[in-house]
Amino acid sequence: QAAADPVSSSDAPEDGPKETSSVSQNISDADAFKILLEMKMKKRQKKPTLPSTVTELDTEDGSKVYVVGTAHFSDSSKKDVVKTIQEVQPDVVVVELCQYRVSMLKMDEKTLLKEAKEINLEKLQQAIKQNGVMSGLMQMLLLKVSAHITEQLGMAPGGEFREAFKEASKVPFCKFHLGDRPIPVTFKRAIAALSFWQKVKLAWGLCFLSDPISKDDVEKCKQKDLLEQMMAEMIGEFPDLHRTIVSERDIYLTYMLKQAAKQIELPRASETEPREYIPAVVVGVVGMGHVPGIEKNWNSDLNIQEIMSVPPPSASSKIFKFVIKATVFGLMGYGCYRIGQRTVQFILSMPAAQSYLQKLTEMRSQH
């Protein structure tokens, strides 16, 4: 719109609209791109005023990456994301989501709040169908934790990602990337990394989660010292779980941020013109717990092939899976038995059935 209407109608002469129309018809795509890019660059702050939750990273070719560390249930995190995108006018926005969770970007807060609180049999079946029995059950247990926080705070998760999605759409030529590892891969690798008793202990802890959570507790998660203390406690109890759910995803997120930070090619009027590139500006929106890992991995050569593979199930996983299935089928069988027993008792108690049985008894005694 800016390229097609460079002069405002109030300041234009009487024949202004005709001139504007002819200009807009003659302007090439490359020229329109350059005009909008120049406007974007003018709006981009040379020394942006950034929130304290933002970490600045540079690439070898001069691109800049601004990583916004967020608390997933936080109003101030949403404000931090909006301010950062407005200040730096990025070329790419990368969020800590995968294709399996992208639906939360387009759902309104009220619907998400309802969805997060409701965990039913249909969701469990869908999770098991998508991820397998063990990973599906683990996913539902973690959803229970999210639902617990949602209920305590009255706030749906992922608000910072929805704000990033809306704000990115206002920036010219800004791309929106999903930067997290697919959740089925994460869950399957996490399950494979735990022993049988670790799985039982983790499931037990998640099932009986009921501690009250305040908004102040969530905001404290934005402080690195408290976060590192929480992570240390987690490592001490489930080191393998920390590796798969946190450390491996640190690597994946770092890799995706570096891919997004490759230089941008400027448009050319013709194929004969030499190619020109400019450094990219990227905003990454991730949980604060991933920021230290991203900083640590930033200057390393990363290979994500290994952390994308799903190891075969261990013997303990097979046993646990068998126990779960046996318990489910056992309960179903017992239920059918009880229902059947009560049905038979009910039928036998009916007068018609008793009369029929009496006749059969008399017939047998006569023979």
mmCIF file of C-alpha atoms in Angstrom:
data_model
loop_
_atom_site.group_PDB
_atom_site.id
_atom_site.type_symbol
_atom_site.label_atom_id
_atom_site.label_comp_id
_atom_site.label_asym_id
_atom_site.label_seq_id
_atom_site.Cartn_x
_atom_site.Cartn_y
_atom_site.Cartn_z
ATOM 1 C CA GLN A 1 0.000 0.000 0.000
ATOM 2 C CA ALA A 2 2.815 2.394 0.837
ATOM 3 C CA ALA A 3 4.503 1.658 -2.483
ATOM 4 C CA ALA A 4 1.301 2.186 -4.465
ATOM 5 C CA ASP A 5 0.345 5.416 -2.650
ATOM 6 C CA PRO A 6 3.555 7.327 -1.756
ATOM 7 C CA VAL A 7 1.736 10.699 -1.588
ATOM 8 C CA SER A 8 -1.173 11.326 0.783
ATOM 9 C CA SER A 9 -4.437 12.421 -0.905
ATOM 10 C CA SER A 10 -4.757 15.611 1.195
ATOM 11 C CA ASP A 11 -1.435 17.037 -0.080
ATOM 12 C CA ALA A 12 -1.783 15.884 -3.699
ATOM 13 C CA PRO A 13 -2.896 18.232 -6.538
ATOM 14 C CA GLU A 14 -6.156 17.659 -8.410
ATOM 15 C CA ASP A 15 -4.538 15.314 -10.924
ATOM 16 C CA GLY A 16 -2.567 13.557 -8.183
ATOM 17 C CA PRO A 17 -4.625 10.358 -8.067
ATOM 18 C CA LYS A 18 -4.125 9.839 -11.834
ATOM 19 C CA GLU A 19 -0.354 10.223 -11.487
ATOM 20 C CA THR A 20 -0.316 7.882 -8.509
ATOM 21 C CA SER A 21 -2.311 5.328 -10.470
ATOM 22 C CA SER A 22 0.116 5.440 -13.404
ATOM 23 C CA VAL A 23 3.086 5.161 -11.052
ATOM 24 C CA SER A 24 1.569 2.162 -9.283
ATOM 25 C CA GLN A 25 0.951 0.485 -12.658
ATOM 26 C CA ASN A 26 4.482 1.060 -13.867
ATOM 27 C CA ILE A 27 6.318 0.195 -10.660
ATOM 28 C CA SER A 28 8.038 -3.190 -10.731
ATOM 29 C CA ASP A 29 7.880 -5.810 -8.012
ATOM 30 C CA ALA A 30 11.559 -5.241 -7.298
ATOM 31 C CA ASP A 31 11.047 -1.482 -6.866
ATOM 32 C CA ALA A 32 8.020 -2.029 -4.629
ATOM 33 C CA PHE A 33 10.077 -4.432 -2.522
ATOM 34 C CA LYS A 34 12.877 -1.869 -2.202
ATOM 35 C CA ILE A 35 10.476 0.922 -1.176
ATOM 36 C CA LEU A 36 8.867 -1.185 1.528
ATOM 37 C CA LEU A 37 12.255 -2.462 2.672
ATOM 38 C CA GLU A 38 13.543 1.116 2.997
ATOM 39 C CA MET A 39 10.481 2.037 5.076
ATOM 40 C CA LYS A 40 11.055 -1.002 7.269
ATOM 41 C CA MET A 41 14.735 -0.109 7.749
ATOM 42 C CA LYS A 42 13.824 3.454 8.742
ATOM 43 C CA LYS A 43 11.394 2.120 11.329
ATOM 44 C CA ARG A 44 13.953 -0.359 12.644
ATOM 45 C CA GLN A 45 15.729 1.142 15.645
ATOM 46 C CA LYS A 46 19.536 1.323 15.344
ATOM 47 C CA LYS A 47 19.850 1.052 19.112
ATOM 48 C CA PRO A 48 16.621 -0.684 20.128
ATOM 49 C CA THR A 49 15.330 -0.328 23.656
ATOM 50 C CA LEU A 50 14.905 -3.960 24.663
ATOM 51 C CA PRO A 51 13.418 -5.669 27.738
ATOM 52 C CA SER A 52 15.819 -7.250 30.247
ATOM 53 C CA THR A 53 14.572 -10.712 29.170
ATOM 54 C CA VAL A 54 16.167 -10.352 25.695
ATOM 55 C CA THR A 55 19.527 -11.950 24.871
ATOM 56 C CA GLU A 56 21.408 -10.640 21.786
ATOM 57 C CA LEU A 57 23.363 -13.089 19.621
ATOM 58 C CA ASP A 58 25.398 -12.476 16.428
ATOM 59 C CA THR A 59 26.279 -14.690 13.485
ATOM 60 C CA GLU A 60 29.539 -14.724 11.528
ATOM 61 C CA ASP A 61 27.959 -12.926 8.567
ATOM 62 C CA GLY A 62 26.601 -10.055 10.699
ATOM 63 C CA SER A 63 23.030 -11.196 11.269
ATOM 64 C CA LYS A 64 21.460 -10.449 14.648
ATOM 65 C CA VAL A 65 19.256 -12.717 16.753
ATOM 66 C CA TYR A 66 17.225 -11.380 19.666
ATOM 67 C CA VAL A 67 16.101 -14.230 21.934
ATOM 68 C CA VAL A 68 13.175 -13.300 24.185
ATOM 69 C CA GLY A 69 13.137 -15.540 27.271
ATOM 70 C CA THR A 70 9.563 -15.968 28.439
ATOM 71 C CA ALA A 71 7.451 -17.554 31.168
ATOM 72 C CA HIS A 72 4.699 -19.477 29.386
ATOM 73 C CA PHE A 73 1.929 -18.140 31.682
ATOM 74 C CA SER A 74 2.869 -14.478 31.890
ATOM 75 C CA ASP A 75 1.322 -11.161 30.853
ATOM 76 C CA SER A 76 4.661 -9.336 31.045
ATOM 77 C CA SER A 77 6.235 -11.902 28.689
ATOM 78 C CA LYS A 78 3.610 -11.055 26.070
ATOM 79 C CA LYS A 79 4.486 -7.356 26.419
ATOM 80 C CA ASP A 80 8.213 -8.164 26.096
ATOM 81 C CA VAL A 81 7.587 -10.035 22.829
ATOM 82 C CA VAL A 82 5.496 -7.209 21.336
ATOM 83 C CA LYS A 83 8.034 -4.520 22.299
ATOM 84 C CA THR A 84 10.995 -6.487 20.898
ATOM 85 C CA ILE A 85 9.321 -7.115 17.526
ATOM 86 C CA GLN A 86 8.235 -3.463 17.235
ATOM 87 C CA GLU A 87 11.739 -2.192 18.076
ATOM 88 C CA VAL A 88 13.840 -4.444 15.821
ATOM 89 C CA GLN A 89 11.370 -4.986 12.907
ATOM 90 C CA PRO A 90 12.655 -8.524 12.246
ATOM 91 C CA ASP A 91 12.905 -10.473 9.006
ATOM 92 C CA VAL A 92 12.033 -13.728 10.757
ATOM 93 C CA VAL A 93 10.229 -14.591 14.009
ATOM 94 C CA VAL A 94 10.950 -18.063 15.412
ATOM 95 C CA VAL A 95 8.782 -19.514 18.204
ATOM 96 C CA GLU A 96 9.158 -22.538 20.476
ATOM 97 C CA LEU A 97 6.341 -24.474 18.812
ATOM 98 C CA CYS A 98 6.130 -27.430 16.424
ATOM 99 C CA GLN A 99 3.489 -28.371 13.846
ATOM 100 C CA TYR A 100 1.629 -30.465 16.437
ATOM 101 C CA ARG A 101 0.944 -27.408 18.611
ATOM 102 C CA VAL A 102 0.488 -24.733 15.949
ATOM 103 C CA SER A 103 -3.312 -24.678 16.405
ATOM 104 C CA MET A 104 -2.907 -22.556 19.562
ATOM 105 C CA LEU A 105 -1.797 -19.592 17.416
ATOM 106 C CA LYS A 106 -5.213 -19.058 15.853
ATOM 107 C CA MET A 107 -7.452 -19.974 18.801
ATOM 108 C CA ASP A 108 -8.816 -17.231 21.023
ATOM 109 C CA GLU A 109 -7.951 -17.070 24.727
ATOM 110 C CA LYS A 110 -11.424 -18.191 25.872
ATOM 111 C CA THR A 111 -11.401 -21.332 23.691
ATOM 112 C CA LEU A 112 -7.846 -22.204 24.717
ATOM 113 C CA LEU A 113 -8.704 -21.750 28.378
ATOM 114 C CA LYS A 114 -11.596 -24.190 27.999
ATOM 115 C CA GLU A 115 -9.496 -26.675 25.983
ATOM 116 C CA ALA A 116 -6.622 -26.592 28.467
ATOM 117 C CA LYS A 117 -8.910 -27.336 31.425
ATOM 118 C CA GLU A 118 -10.725 -30.226 29.733
ATOM 119 C CA ILE A 119 -8.798 -33.498 29.607
ATOM 120 C CA ASN A 120 -11.115 -36.298 28.484
ATOM 121 C CA LEU A 121 -11.032 -39.815 27.032
ATOM 122 C CA GLU A 122 -11.140 -38.487 23.464
ATOM 123 C CA LYS A 123 -7.959 -36.474 24.018
ATOM 124 C CA LEU A 124 -6.282 -39.492 25.595
ATOM 125 C CA GLN A 125 -7.207 -41.694 22.608
ATOM 126 C CA GLN A 126 -5.920 -39.061 20.193
ATOM 127 C CA ALA A 127 -2.629 -38.718 22.084
ATOM 128 C CA ILE A 128 -2.128 -42.519 22.162
ATOM 129 C CA LYS A 129 -2.990 -42.843 18.463
ATOM 130 C CA GLN A 130 -0.540 -40.061 17.565
ATOM 131 C CA ASN A 131 2.353 -40.952 19.882
ATOM 132 C CA GLY A 132 1.850 -44.544 21.030
ATOM 133 C CA VAL A 133 0.675 -45.826 24.415
ATOM 134 C CA MET A 134 3.599 -44.726 26.599
ATOM 135 C CA SER A 135 4.248 -41.345 24.956
ATOM 136 C CA GLY A 136 0.518 -40.638 24.769
ATOM 137 C CA LEU A 137 0.057 -41.270 28.494
ATOM 138 C CA MET A 138 3.077 -39.080 29.272
ATOM 139 C CA GLN A 139 1.690 -36.315 27.081
ATOM 140 C CA MET A 140 -1.658 -36.462 28.885
ATOM 141 C CA LEU A 141 0.072 -36.302 32.273
ATOM 142 C CA LEU A 142 1.998 -33.202 31.200
ATOM 143 C CA LEU A 143 -1.240 -31.723 29.847
ATOM 144 C CA LYS A 144 -2.664 -32.302 33.313
ATOM 145 C CA VAL A 145 0.152 -30.182 34.742
ATOM 146 C CA SER A 146 -0.627 -27.447 32.205
ATOM 147 C CA ALA A 147 -4.344 -27.691 33.049
ATOM 148 C CA HIS A 148 -3.491 -27.385 36.749
ATOM 149 C CA ILE A 149 -1.552 -24.157 36.131
ATOM 150 C CA THR A 150 -4.312 -22.894 33.819
ATOM 151 C CA GLU A 151 -6.934 -23.495 36.496
ATOM 152 C CA GLN A 152 -4.807 -21.853 39.206
ATOM 153 C CA LEU A 153 -4.008 -18.726 37.168
ATOM 154 C CA GLY A 154 -7.066 -18.476 34.902
ATOM 155 C CA MET A 155 -4.695 -17.930 31.974
ATOM 156 C CA ALA A 156 -4.284 -20.074 28.838
ATOM 157 C CA PRO A 157 -0.744 -21.174 27.842
ATOM 158 C CA GLY A 158 1.136 -19.840 24.815
ATOM 159 C CA GLY A 159 0.021 -16.213 25.006
ATOM 160 C CA GLU A 160 3.508 -14.995 24.059
ATOM 161 C CA PHE A 161 3.453 -17.126 20.878
ATOM 162 C CA ARG A 162 0.063 -15.748 19.815
ATOM 163 C CA GLU A 163 1.324 -12.203 20.374
ATOM 164 C CA ALA A 164 4.431 -12.987 18.306
ATOM 165 C CA PHE A 165 2.257 -14.356 15.486
ATOM 166 C CA LYS A 166 0.029 -11.246 15.449
ATOM 167 C CA GLU A 167 2.928 -8.794 15.712
ATOM 168 C CA ALA A 168 4.996 -10.527 13.001
ATOM 169 C CA SER A 169 2.098 -10.123 10.555
ATOM 170 C CA LYS A 170 2.381 -6.322 10.950
ATOM 171 C CA VAL A 171 6.055 -6.236 9.885
ATOM 172 C CA PRO A 172 6.684 -6.110 6.100
ATOM 173 C CA PHE A 173 8.359 -9.247 4.674
ATOM 174 C CA CYS A 174 8.554 -10.890 8.074
ATOM 175 C CA LYS A 175 8.462 -14.702 8.013
ATOM 176 C CA PHE A 176 7.114 -16.815 10.855
ATOM 177 C CA HIS A 177 8.927 -20.080 11.654
ATOM 178 C CA LEU A 178 8.162 -22.972 14.000
ATOM 179 C CA GLY A 179 11.418 -23.686 15.809
ATOM 180 C CA ASP A 180 10.733 -26.601 18.178
ATOM 181 C CA ARG A 181 11.353 -30.315 17.690
ATOM 182 C CA PRO A 182 8.166 -32.310 16.906
ATOM 183 C CA ILE A 183 6.563 -33.270 20.207
ATOM 184 C CA PRO A 184 6.132 -37.011 19.380
ATOM 185 C CA VAL A 185 9.916 -37.300 18.901
ATOM 186 C CA THR A 186 10.559 -35.555 22.225
ATOM 187 C CA PHE A 187 8.128 -37.746 24.171
ATOM 188 C CA LYS A 188 9.332 -41.007 22.603
ATOM 189 C CA ARG A 189 12.970 -40.162 23.314
ATOM 190 C CA ALA A 190 12.065 -39.093 26.864
ATOM 191 C CA ILE A 191 10.216 -42.360 27.555
ATOM 192 C CA ALA A 192 13.064 -44.424 26.117
ATOM 193 C CA ALA A 193 15.562 -42.611 28.379
ATOM 194 C CA LEU A 194 13.778 -43.501 31.645
ATOM 195 C CA SER A 195 13.964 -46.743 33.591
ATOM 196 C CA PHE A 196 10.780 -48.589 34.605
ATOM 197 C CA TRP A 197 10.796 -47.188 38.156
ATOM 198 C CA GLN A 198 11.602 -43.673 36.965
ATOM 199 C CA LYS A 199 8.513 -43.812 34.724
ATOM 200 C CA VAL A 200 6.365 -44.964 37.635
ATOM 201 C CA LYS A 201 7.788 -42.256 39.924
ATOM 202 C CA LEU A 202 7.325 -39.496 37.351
ATOM 203 C CA ALA A 203 3.771 -40.592 36.498
ATOM 204 C CA TRP A 204 2.894 -40.754 40.201
ATOM 205 C CA GLY A 205 4.222 -37.245 40.817
ATOM 206 C CA LEU A 206 2.356 -35.779 37.845
ATOM 207 C CA CYS A 207 -0.900 -37.570 38.727
ATOM 208 C CA PHE A 208 -1.032 -36.113 42.233
ATOM 209 C CA LEU A 209 0.098 -32.579 41.414
ATOM 210 C CA SER A 210 -2.020 -30.169 43.453
ATOM 211 C CA ASP A 211 0.253 -27.464 44.890
ATOM 212 C CA PRO A 212 -1.186 -23.953 44.500
ATOM 213 C CA ILE A 213 0.615 -21.660 42.017
ATOM 214 C CA SER A 214 0.507 -17.869 42.063
ATOM 215 C CA LYS A 215 1.250 -15.352 39.326
ATOM 216 C CA ASP A 216 4.245 -14.211 41.365
ATOM 217 C CA ASP A 217 5.657 -17.765 41.182
ATOM 218 C CA VAL A 218 5.415 -17.677 37.383
ATOM 219 C CA GLU A 219 7.041 -14.260 37.094
ATOM 220 C CA LYS A 220 9.947 -15.485 39.257
ATOM 221 C CA CYS A 221 10.691 -18.028 36.526
ATOM 222 C CA LYS A 222 12.084 -15.123 34.489
ATOM 223 C CA GLN A 223 14.977 -14.800 36.956
ATOM 224 C CA LYS A 224 17.928 -16.901 35.830
ATOM 225 C CA ASP A 225 19.167 -17.711 39.326
ATOM 226 C CA LEU A 226 15.840 -19.217 40.437
ATOM 227 C CA LEU A 227 15.481 -21.028 37.126
ATOM 228 C CA GLU A 228 18.926 -22.609 37.420
ATOM 229 C CA GLN A 229 18.041 -23.759 40.934
ATOM 230 C CA MET A 230 14.834 -25.381 39.649
ATOM 231 C CA MET A 231 16.728 -27.043 36.797
ATOM 232 C CA ALA A 232 19.368 -28.362 39.208
ATOM 233 C CA GLU A 233 16.635 -30.004 41.285
ATOM 234 C CA MET A 234 15.180 -31.587 38.167
ATOM 235 C CA ILE A 235 18.580 -32.860 36.985
ATOM 236 C CA GLY A 236 19.191 -34.491 40.350
ATOM 237 C CA GLU A 237 15.980 -36.526 40.125
ATOM 238 C CA PHE A 238 15.625 -37.214 36.377
ATOM 239 C CA PRO A 239 18.908 -36.436 34.566
ATOM 240 C CA ASP A 240 17.926 -38.410 31.450
ATOM 241 C CA LEU A 241 14.597 -36.619 31.248
ATOM 242 C CA HIS A 242 16.364 -33.266 31.457
ATOM 243 C CA ARG A 243 18.653 -34.295 28.604
ATOM 244 C CA THR A 244 15.826 -35.222 26.238
ATOM 245 C CA ILE A 245 13.242 -32.574 27.129
ATOM 246 C CA VAL A 246 15.554 -29.599 27.745
ATOM 247 C CA SER A 247 19.135 -30.086 26.512
ATOM 248 C CA GLU A 248 18.286 -31.733 23.184
ATOM 249 C CA ARG A 249 15.643 -29.123 22.455
ATOM 250 C CA ASP A 250 18.202 -26.396 23.286
ATOM 251 C CA ILE A 251 20.284 -27.809 20.429
ATOM 252 C CA TYR A 252 17.294 -28.020 18.073
ATOM 253 C CA LEU A 253 16.123 -24.464 18.857
ATOM 254 C CA THR A 254 19.665 -23.119 18.401
ATOM 255 C CA TYR A 255 19.938 -24.874 15.031
ATOM 256 C CA MET A 256 16.603 -23.430 13.845
ATOM 257 C CA LEU A 257 17.536 -19.904 14.988
ATOM 258 C CA LYS A 258 20.839 -20.096 13.109
ATOM 259 C CA GLN A 259 19.038 -21.346 9.986
ATOM 260 C CA ALA A 260 16.620 -18.418 10.216
ATOM 261 C CA ALA A 261 19.519 -15.965 10.616
ATOM 262 C CA LYS A 262 21.008 -16.587 7.150
ATOM 263 C CA GLN A 263 21.533 -13.454 5.047
ATOM 264 C CA ILE A 264 18.631 -12.119 2.957
ATOM 265 C CA GLU A 265 18.924 -11.802 -0.804
ATOM 266 C CA LEU A 266 17.722 -8.449 -2.191
ATOM 267 C CA PRO A 267 15.435 -8.433 -5.274
ATOM 268 C CA ARG A 268 17.035 -7.910 -8.690
ATOM 269 C CA ALA A 269 15.621 -6.005 -11.665
ATOM 270 C CA SER A 270 17.045 -8.637 -14.027
ATOM 271 C CA GLU A 271 18.943 -11.919 -13.959
ATOM 272 C CA THR A 272 22.097 -10.150 -15.152
ATOM 273 C CA GLU A 273 22.376 -8.029 -12.028
ATOM 274 C CA PRO A 274 24.727 -9.368 -9.331
ATOM 275 C CA ARG A 275 23.149 -10.894 -6.240
ATOM 276 C CA GLU A 276 23.167 -8.708 -3.133
ATOM 277 C CA TYR A 277 22.716 -9.918 0.429
ATOM 278 C CA ILE A 278 22.101 -8.133 3.710
ATOM 279 C CA PRO A 279 22.341 -9.473 7.289
ATOM 280 C CA ALA A 280 19.080 -10.770 8.730
ATOM 281 C CA VAL A 281 17.379 -9.724 11.946
ATOM 282 C CA VAL A 282 15.649 -12.535 13.840
ATOM 283 C CA VAL A 283 13.490 -12.597 16.968
ATOM 284 C CA GLY A 284 13.294 -15.900 18.835
ATOM 285 C CA VAL A 285 10.525 -16.474 21.398
ATOM 286 C CA VAL A 286 11.426 -19.343 23.752
ATOM 287 C CA GLY A 287 10.927 -20.358 27.365
ATOM 288 C CA MET A 288 13.499 -18.828 29.681
ATOM 289 C CA GLY A 289 14.743 -22.314 30.553
ATOM 290 C CA HIS A 290 16.138 -22.714 27.021
ATOM 291 C CA VAL A 291 18.069 -19.418 26.882
ATOM 292 C CA PRO A 292 21.234 -20.612 28.716
ATOM 293 C CA GLY A 293 21.408 -23.699 26.474
ATOM 294 C CA ILE A 294 20.995 -21.610 23.297
ATOM 295 C CA GLU A 295 23.811 -19.297 24.429
ATOM 296 C CA LYS A 296 25.993 -22.311 25.221
ATOM 297 C CA ASN A 297 25.413 -23.953 21.808
ATOM 298 C CA TRP A 298 25.462 -20.792 19.698
ATOM 299 C CA ASN A 299 29.057 -21.020 18.481
ATOM 300 C CA SER A 300 29.091 -24.821 18.074
ATOM 301 C CA ASP A 301 28.675 -26.869 14.900
ATOM 302 C CA LEU A 302 25.320 -28.535 15.394
ATOM 303 C CA ASN A 303 24.008 -31.797 13.951
ATOM 304 C CA ILE A 304 20.362 -32.533 14.732
ATOM 305 C CA GLN A 305 20.165 -35.942 12.988
ATOM 306 C CA GLU A 306 20.984 -37.857 16.156
ATOM 307 C CA ILE A 307 18.404 -36.088 18.332
ATOM 308 C CA MET A 308 15.678 -36.640 15.715
ATOM 309 C CA SER A 309 15.913 -40.430 15.818
ATOM 310 C CA VAL A 310 13.619 -42.510 18.032
ATOM 311 C CA PRO A 311 15.429 -45.399 19.791
ATOM 312 C CA PRO A 312 13.733 -48.823 19.941
ATOM 313 C CA PRO A 313 11.751 -49.482 23.141
ATOM 314 C CA SER A 314 13.740 -50.907 26.047
ATOM 315 C CA ALA A 315 12.789 -54.069 27.989
ATOM 316 C CA SER A 316 11.412 -51.932 30.842
ATOM 317 C CA SER A 317 9.265 -49.984 28.362
ATOM 318 C CA LYS A 318 7.835 -53.229 26.990
ATOM 319 C CA ILE A 319 7.077 -54.460 30.523
ATOM 320 C CA PHE A 320 5.460 -51.159 31.501
ATOM 321 C CA LYS A 321 3.425 -51.149 28.279
ATOM 322 C CA PHE A 322 2.304 -54.745 28.948
ATOM 323 C CA VAL A 323 1.323 -53.870 32.540
ATOM 324 C CA ILE A 324 -0.701 -50.861 31.361
ATOM 325 C CA LYS A 325 -2.493 -52.912 28.684
ATOM 326 C CA ALA A 326 -3.108 -55.813 31.089
ATOM 327 C CA THR A 327 -4.544 -53.413 33.679
ATOM 328 C CA VAL A 328 -6.839 -51.723 31.134
ATOM 329 C CA PHE A 329 -8.102 -55.017 29.659
ATOM 330 C CA GLY A 330 -8.403 -56.521 33.148
ATOM 331 C CA LEU A 331 -10.578 -53.635 34.325
ATOM 332 C CA MET A 332 -12.673 -53.853 31.169
ATOM 333 C CA GLY A 333 -13.095 -57.614 31.602
ATOM 334 C CA TYR A 334 -14.037 -57.259 35.251
ATOM 335 C CA GLY A 335 -16.521 -54.544 34.346
ATOM 336 C CA CYS A 336 -18.125 -56.760 31.687
ATOM 337 C CA TYR A 337 -18.249 -59.648 34.195
ATOM 338 C CA ARG A 338 -19.934 -57.498 36.842
ATOM 339 C CA ILE A 339 -22.402 -56.093 34.329
ATOM 340 C CA GLY A 340 -23.139 -59.571 33.007
ATOM 341 C CA GLN A 341 -23.589 -60.986 36.518
ATOM 342 C CA ARG A 342 -26.009 -58.241 37.466
ATOM 343 C CA THR A 343 -27.913 -58.652 34.203
ATOM 344 C CA VAL A 344 -28.349 -62.400 34.779
ATOM 345 C CA GLN A 345 -29.496 -61.799 38.368
ATOM 346 C CA PHE A 346 -31.994 -59.199 37.164
ATOM 347 C CA ILE A 347 -33.434 -61.512 34.491
ATOM 348 C CA LEU A 348 -33.726 -64.422 36.925
ATOM 349 C CA SER A 349 -35.576 -62.252 39.429
ATOM 350 C CA MET A 350 -38.343 -61.470 36.929
ATOM 351 C CA PRO A 351 -41.683 -63.378 37.549
ATOM 352 C CA ALA A 352 -41.875 -64.674 33.971
ATOM 353 C CA ALA A 353 -38.362 -66.142 34.233
ATOM 354 C CA GLN A 354 -39.126 -67.747 37.586
ATOM 355 C CA SER A 355 -42.323 -69.289 36.177
ATOM 356 C CA TYR A 356 -40.441 -70.642 33.176
ATOM 357 C CA LEU A 357 -37.719 -72.139 35.397
ATOM 358 C CA GLN A 358 -40.367 -73.770 37.618
ATOM 359 C CA LYS A 359 -41.959 -75.442 34.587
ATOM 360 C CA LEU A 360 -38.543 -76.719 33.442
ATOM 361 C CA THR A 361 -37.959 -78.186 36.919
ATOM 362 C CA GLU A 362 -41.313 -79.968 36.898
ATOM 363 C CA MET A 363 -40.660 -81.368 33.401
ATOM 364 C CA ARG A 364 -37.257 -82.730 34.461
ATOM 365 C CA SER A 365 -38.771 -84.346 37.603
ATOM 366 C CA GLN A 366 -41.454 -86.096 35.529
ATOM 367 C CA HIS A 367 -38.789 -87.600 33.226
#
